[in-house]
mmCIF file of C-alpha atoms in Angstrom:
data_model
loop_
_atom_site.group_PDB
_atom_site.id
_atom_site.type_symbol
_atom_site.label_atom_id
_atom_site.label_comp_id
_atom_site.label_asym_id
_atom_site.label_seq_id
_atom_site.Cartn_x
_atom_site.Cartn_y
_atom_site.Cartn_z
ATOM 1 C CA MET A 22 111.907 141.268 133.092
ATOM 2 C CA CYS A 23 108.808 141.196 135.275
ATOM 3 C CA GLY A 24 107.964 143.399 138.242
ATOM 4 C CA PHE A 25 109.788 146.743 138.116
ATOM 5 C CA GLY A 26 111.077 145.969 134.630
ATOM 6 C CA ASP A 27 114.320 146.776 132.861
ATOM 7 C CA GLN A 28 113.433 150.468 132.483
ATOM 8 C CA TRP A 29 112.961 150.875 136.239
ATOM 9 C CA ILE A 30 116.310 149.185 136.809
ATOM 10 C CA LYS A 31 118.000 151.403 134.237
ATOM 11 C CA ASP A 32 116.467 154.570 135.667
ATOM 12 C CA ASN A 33 117.403 153.679 139.233
ATOM 13 C CA ARG A 34 120.839 152.208 138.633
ATOM 14 C CA PRO A 35 123.580 154.136 140.476
ATOM 15 C CA GLU A 36 126.394 155.486 138.368
ATOM 16 C CA ALA A 37 128.993 152.781 137.801
ATOM 17 C CA ASP A 38 131.699 152.807 140.435
ATOM 18 C CA ALA A 39 135.321 152.378 139.531
ATOM 19 C CA GLU A 40 136.385 148.943 140.665
ATOM 20 C CA ALA A 41 138.294 149.207 143.909
ATOM 21 C CA PRO A 42 140.402 146.484 145.477
ATOM 22 C CA THR A 43 138.792 144.653 148.375
ATOM 23 C CA SER A 44 140.298 142.734 151.255
ATOM 24 C CA ALA A 45 139.759 139.174 150.049
ATOM 25 C CA SER A 46 140.143 137.835 153.582
ATOM 26 C CA LYS A 47 136.923 139.640 154.513
ATOM 27 C CA ASN A 48 135.000 138.603 151.382
ATOM 28 C CA GLY A 49 132.530 135.761 151.853
ATOM 29 C CA LEU A 50 131.066 133.852 148.910
ATOM 30 C CA ILE A 51 128.134 131.538 149.598
ATOM 31 C CA VAL A 52 127.174 128.867 147.071
ATOM 32 C CA PHE A 53 123.890 126.956 147.339
ATOM 33 C CA VAL A 54 123.765 123.547 145.661
ATOM 34 C CA LYS A 55 121.354 120.664 145.504
ATOM 35 C CA ASN A 56 122.740 117.206 146.047
ATOM 36 C CA PRO A 57 122.803 115.754 142.516
ATOM 37 C CA GLU A 58 120.388 112.838 142.800
ATOM 38 C CA LEU A 59 118.364 111.315 139.985
ATOM 39 C CA GLY A 60 114.823 112.645 139.883
ATOM 40 C CA LYS A 61 115.470 115.309 142.534
ATOM 41 C CA VAL A 62 117.186 118.096 140.594
ATOM 42 C CA LYS A 63 116.010 120.458 137.829
ATOM 43 C CA THR A 64 112.549 118.888 137.772
ATOM 44 C CA ARG A 65 111.106 121.477 135.381
ATOM 45 C CA LEU A 66 113.938 120.787 132.974
ATOM 46 C CA ALA A 67 113.454 117.048 133.472
ATOM 47 C CA ALA A 68 109.804 117.358 132.475
ATOM 48 C CA THR A 69 110.883 117.705 128.839
ATOM 49 C CA ILE A 70 114.359 116.135 128.613
ATOM 50 C CA GLY A 71 114.010 113.351 131.198
ATOM 51 C CA ASP A 72 115.487 112.740 134.635
ATOM 52 C CA GLU A 73 118.816 111.300 133.482
ATOM 53 C CA ALA A 74 119.481 114.136 131.013
ATOM 54 C CA ALA A 75 118.466 116.700 133.637
ATOM 55 C CA LEU A 76 120.878 115.165 136.153
ATOM 56 C CA LYS A 77 123.650 115.273 133.573
ATOM 57 C CA ALA A 78 122.796 118.890 132.825
ATOM 58 C CA TYR A 79 122.889 119.779 136.507
ATOM 59 C CA HIS A 80 126.306 118.173 136.887
ATOM 60 C CA ARG A 81 127.481 120.492 134.134
ATOM 61 C CA MET A 82 125.965 123.489 135.937
ATOM 62 C CA LEU A 83 127.739 122.448 139.134
ATOM 63 C CA ARG A 84 131.036 122.131 137.303
ATOM 64 C CA HIS A 85 130.595 125.539 135.694
ATOM 65 C CA THR A 86 129.730 127.182 139.020
ATOM 66 C CA ARG A 87 132.656 125.523 140.783
ATOM 67 C CA GLU A 88 135.134 126.627 138.114
ATOM 68 C CA ILE A 89 133.911 130.235 138.349
ATOM 69 C CA VAL A 90 133.771 130.649 142.127
ATOM 70 C CA ARG A 91 137.127 128.964 142.741
ATOM 71 C CA GLN A 92 138.825 131.788 140.861
ATOM 72 C CA ILE A 93 137.484 134.458 143.223
ATOM 73 C CA PRO A 94 139.634 135.358 146.263
ATOM 74 C CA ALA A 95 137.171 134.880 149.104
ATOM 75 C CA HIS A 96 136.202 132.608 151.952
ATOM 76 C CA ARG A 97 133.855 130.215 150.152
ATOM 77 C CA PHE A 98 130.895 128.674 151.962
ATOM 78 C CA LEU A 99 129.137 125.727 150.304
ATOM 79 C CA PHE A 100 125.665 124.753 151.506
ATOM 80 C CA TYR A 101 124.113 121.455 150.399
ATOM 81 C CA SER A 102 120.374 120.839 150.208
ATOM 82 C CA ALA A 103 120.176 117.370 151.776
ATOM 83 C CA PHE A 104 123.519 116.138 153.115
ATOM 84 C CA ILE A 105 127.169 117.179 153.222
ATOM 85 C CA ASP A 106 129.147 115.200 150.671
ATOM 86 C CA ALA A 107 132.738 114.870 151.858
ATOM 87 C CA GLU A 108 133.843 112.940 148.770
ATOM 88 C CA ASP A 109 132.583 115.059 145.875
ATOM 89 C CA ASP A 110 134.472 117.468 143.616
ATOM 90 C CA TRP A 111 134.012 120.446 145.958
ATOM 91 C CA SER A 112 137.298 120.226 147.828
ATOM 92 C CA PRO A 113 137.257 121.064 151.556
ATOM 93 C CA ALA A 114 140.478 122.969 150.855
ATOM 94 C CA ASP A 115 138.452 125.420 148.758
ATOM 95 C CA PHE A 116 135.028 125.309 150.400
ATOM 96 C CA ASP A 117 133.734 125.522 153.957
ATOM 97 C CA LYS A 118 130.952 122.936 153.745
ATOM 98 C CA GLY A 119 127.614 123.154 155.513
ATOM 99 C CA LEU A 120 123.976 122.157 155.252
ATOM 100 C CA GLN A 121 121.022 124.365 154.385
ATOM 101 C CA VAL A 122 118.643 124.699 157.319
ATOM 102 C CA PRO A 123 115.022 123.496 157.136
ATOM 103 C CA GLY A 124 112.410 126.005 156.029
ATOM 104 C CA ASP A 125 111.638 128.059 152.965
ATOM 105 C CA LEU A 126 114.317 129.534 150.721
ATOM 106 C CA GLY A 127 114.292 132.812 152.628
ATOM 107 C CA LYS A 128 115.077 131.014 155.883
ATOM 108 C CA LYS A 129 117.867 129.030 154.230
ATOM 109 C CA ILE A 130 119.509 132.104 152.672
ATOM 110 C CA SER A 131 119.130 134.197 155.819
ATOM 111 C CA GLU A 132 120.828 131.559 157.979
ATOM 112 C CA ALA A 133 123.672 131.186 155.465
ATOM 113 C CA PHE A 134 124.336 134.937 155.458
ATOM 114 C CA GLN A 135 124.212 135.026 159.239
ATOM 115 C CA LYS A 136 126.835 132.259 159.467
ATOM 116 C CA ALA A 137 129.118 134.035 157.001
ATOM 117 C CA PHE A 138 128.974 137.318 158.903
ATOM 118 C CA ALA A 139 129.434 135.492 162.216
ATOM 119 C CA ALA A 140 132.634 134.051 160.730
ATOM 120 C CA GLY A 141 134.014 137.575 160.379
ATOM 121 C CA MET A 142 133.113 138.406 156.800
ATOM 122 C CA GLU A 143 132.492 142.070 155.946
ATOM 123 C CA ARG A 144 131.095 141.624 152.420
ATOM 124 C CA VAL A 145 129.056 138.535 151.555
ATOM 125 C CA LEU A 146 127.597 137.295 148.265
ATOM 126 C CA ILE A 147 125.341 134.344 147.562
ATOM 127 C CA VAL A 148 124.886 132.555 144.243
ATOM 128 C CA GLY A 149 123.061 129.420 143.221
ATOM 129 C CA SER A 150 124.326 126.679 140.940
ATOM 130 C CA ASP A 151 122.058 126.886 137.905
ATOM 131 C CA CYS A 152 123.275 129.980 136.054
ATOM 132 C CA LEU A 153 125.513 129.061 133.125
ATOM 133 C CA ASP A 154 125.723 132.756 132.244
ATOM 134 C CA LEU A 155 127.624 133.552 135.453
ATOM 135 C CA ARG A 156 131.179 134.740 134.830
ATOM 136 C CA ILE A 157 134.108 135.748 137.000
ATOM 137 C CA HIS A 158 133.625 139.430 136.206
ATOM 138 C CA HIS A 159 130.100 139.358 137.676
ATOM 139 C CA LEU A 160 131.476 138.281 141.060
ATOM 140 C CA GLN A 161 134.344 140.750 140.859
ATOM 141 C CA ALA A 162 131.909 143.552 140.070
ATOM 142 C CA ALA A 163 129.657 142.499 142.945
ATOM 143 C CA PHE A 164 132.425 142.643 145.544
ATOM 144 C CA ALA A 165 133.587 145.977 144.115
ATOM 145 C CA ALA A 166 130.025 147.323 144.402
ATOM 146 C CA LEU A 167 129.940 146.467 148.103
ATOM 147 C CA GLN A 168 132.800 148.892 148.651
ATOM 148 C CA HIS A 169 130.335 151.730 148.065
ATOM 149 C CA HIS A 170 126.830 150.267 148.366
ATOM 150 C CA ASP A 171 124.897 148.448 151.069
ATOM 151 C CA PHE A 172 123.596 145.786 148.692
ATOM 152 C CA VAL A 173 124.278 144.368 145.257
ATOM 153 C CA VAL A 174 121.753 142.379 143.223
ATOM 154 C CA GLY A 175 122.148 140.341 140.041
ATOM 155 C CA PRO A 176 118.670 140.279 138.443
ATOM 156 C CA ALA A 177 117.503 137.095 136.734
ATOM 157 C CA GLU A 178 115.326 137.148 133.637
ATOM 158 C CA ASP A 179 112.561 135.255 135.426
ATOM 159 C CA GLY A 180 112.005 138.037 137.967
ATOM 160 C CA GLY A 181 114.224 136.650 140.692
ATOM 161 C CA TYR A 182 117.938 137.112 141.231
ATOM 162 C CA TYR A 183 121.003 134.976 140.548
ATOM 163 C CA LEU A 184 123.192 136.911 143.016
ATOM 164 C CA LEU A 185 122.628 138.871 146.181
ATOM 165 C CA GLY A 186 125.246 140.610 148.287
ATOM 166 C CA MET A 187 125.319 142.755 151.402
ATOM 167 C CA ARG A 188 127.832 144.268 153.793
ATOM 168 C CA LYS A 189 125.653 144.116 156.893
ATOM 169 C CA PHE A 190 123.409 141.229 157.840
ATOM 170 C CA THR A 191 119.684 141.916 157.613
ATOM 171 C CA THR A 192 116.770 139.501 157.610
ATOM 172 C CA THR A 193 114.312 141.935 156.010
ATOM 173 C CA LEU A 194 115.057 140.826 152.448
ATOM 174 C CA PHE A 195 114.081 137.238 153.201
ATOM 175 C CA ARG A 196 110.706 137.710 154.847
ATOM 176 C CA ASP A 197 107.282 137.384 153.219
ATOM 177 C CA LYS A 198 108.526 136.537 149.727
ATOM 178 C CA ALA A 199 106.741 134.493 147.069
ATOM 179 C CA TRP A 200 109.851 132.460 146.298
ATOM 180 C CA SER A 201 110.290 131.075 142.767
ATOM 181 C CA THR A 202 107.978 133.718 141.307
ATOM 182 C CA ASP A 203 108.544 136.894 139.305
ATOM 183 C CA GLN A 204 107.799 138.950 142.415
ATOM 184 C CA VAL A 205 111.051 138.164 144.204
ATOM 185 C CA LEU A 206 113.213 140.830 142.550
ATOM 186 C CA PRO A 207 110.757 143.752 142.814
ATOM 187 C CA ALA A 208 109.898 142.839 146.405
ATOM 188 C CA THR A 209 113.599 142.643 147.302
ATOM 189 C CA LEU A 210 114.349 146.012 145.716
ATOM 190 C CA ALA A 211 111.362 147.512 147.525
ATOM 191 C CA ASP A 212 112.733 146.201 150.824
ATOM 192 C CA ILE A 213 116.114 147.790 150.122
ATOM 193 C CA ALA A 214 114.458 151.103 149.284
ATOM 194 C CA GLY A 215 112.400 150.865 152.477
ATOM 195 C CA LEU A 216 115.575 150.468 154.502
ATOM 196 C CA GLY A 217 116.948 153.657 152.983
ATOM 197 C CA SER A 218 119.910 151.644 151.709
ATOM 198 C CA THR A 219 121.873 151.838 148.483
ATOM 199 C CA VAL A 220 122.029 149.085 145.880
ATOM 200 C CA GLU A 221 124.041 148.368 142.748
ATOM 201 C CA LEU A 222 122.375 146.285 140.032
ATOM 202 C CA LEU A 223 124.431 143.959 137.892
ATOM 203 C CA GLU A 224 123.763 142.644 134.410
ATOM 204 C CA THR A 225 120.538 140.657 134.020
ATOM 205 C CA LEU A 226 121.253 136.948 133.422
ATOM 206 C CA SER A 227 119.239 133.783 132.908
ATOM 207 C CA ASP A 228 118.896 130.908 135.342
ATOM 208 C CA VAL A 229 118.312 127.462 133.871
ATOM 209 C CA ASP A 230 114.842 126.215 134.767
ATOM 210 C CA TYR A 231 113.372 124.986 131.504
ATOM 211 C CA GLU A 232 114.676 123.339 128.355
ATOM 212 C CA ALA A 233 114.622 126.634 126.454
ATOM 213 C CA ASP A 234 116.823 128.221 129.141
ATOM 214 C CA TRP A 235 119.227 125.293 128.953
ATOM 215 C CA ARG A 236 119.569 125.400 125.176
ATOM 216 C CA ARG A 237 120.019 129.187 125.081
ATOM 217 C CA SER A 238 122.682 129.051 127.793
ATOM 218 C CA LEU A 239 124.551 126.272 125.997
ATOM 219 C CA ALA A 240 124.446 128.264 122.758
ATOM 220 C CA ARG A 241 125.901 131.315 124.503
ATOM 221 C CA LEU A 242 128.694 129.234 126.028
ATOM 222 C CA LYS A 243 129.516 127.690 122.660
ATOM 223 C CA LYS A 244 129.583 131.091 120.978
ATOM 224 C CA GLU A 245 131.793 132.518 123.706
ATOM 225 C CA LYS A 246 134.288 129.669 123.463
ATOM 226 C CA SER A 247 134.422 129.858 119.672
ATOM 227 C CA SER A 248 135.277 133.565 119.840
ATOM 228 C CA THR A 249 138.249 133.079 122.166
#
């Protein structure tokens, strides 16, 4: 873990809260996806395994993400990167489909949160679609954390985050960030501290960016399935 490091996180982690039931009708779950097009997804992964294999891998990540988030009681918002696909496997019965706005990642995330809160949500999470380590219990724990904390963050091993949640819309966390660098997590936590807000930190997980990430995540999935 870069930036503040695992020890900082451990030392500043609030005591674990007992999971409390939440009103699912007021829970919003945002999912960001890229339209799965050859040569346009997981380019760092494609650099070593090729475009076709990377596209196949991303389809698997999408399937994994979809299977996880569909099991969470929440209003689910799906935001595509390039165009809204009305005929894909993300059913309109399960997902409120939209398009990411132009701009940097901070602008895209900020606008998505704003739309979710404008729709009447009281607790909102966002996740991407490239974390094969994401499980149902991570999302359950995140919504439970927002019963008692202003923010919840799921740190990623690369210094970013795989999950972010809040119970009141704020744009501060999305300004002046070096997106896709190891400075995102520490800068985000510093913003939260500067607001005088509380935050719960979840388990650190790995996003899939490179071939090594992909192979490690697949190995963990295989091990998990073999033990059940």
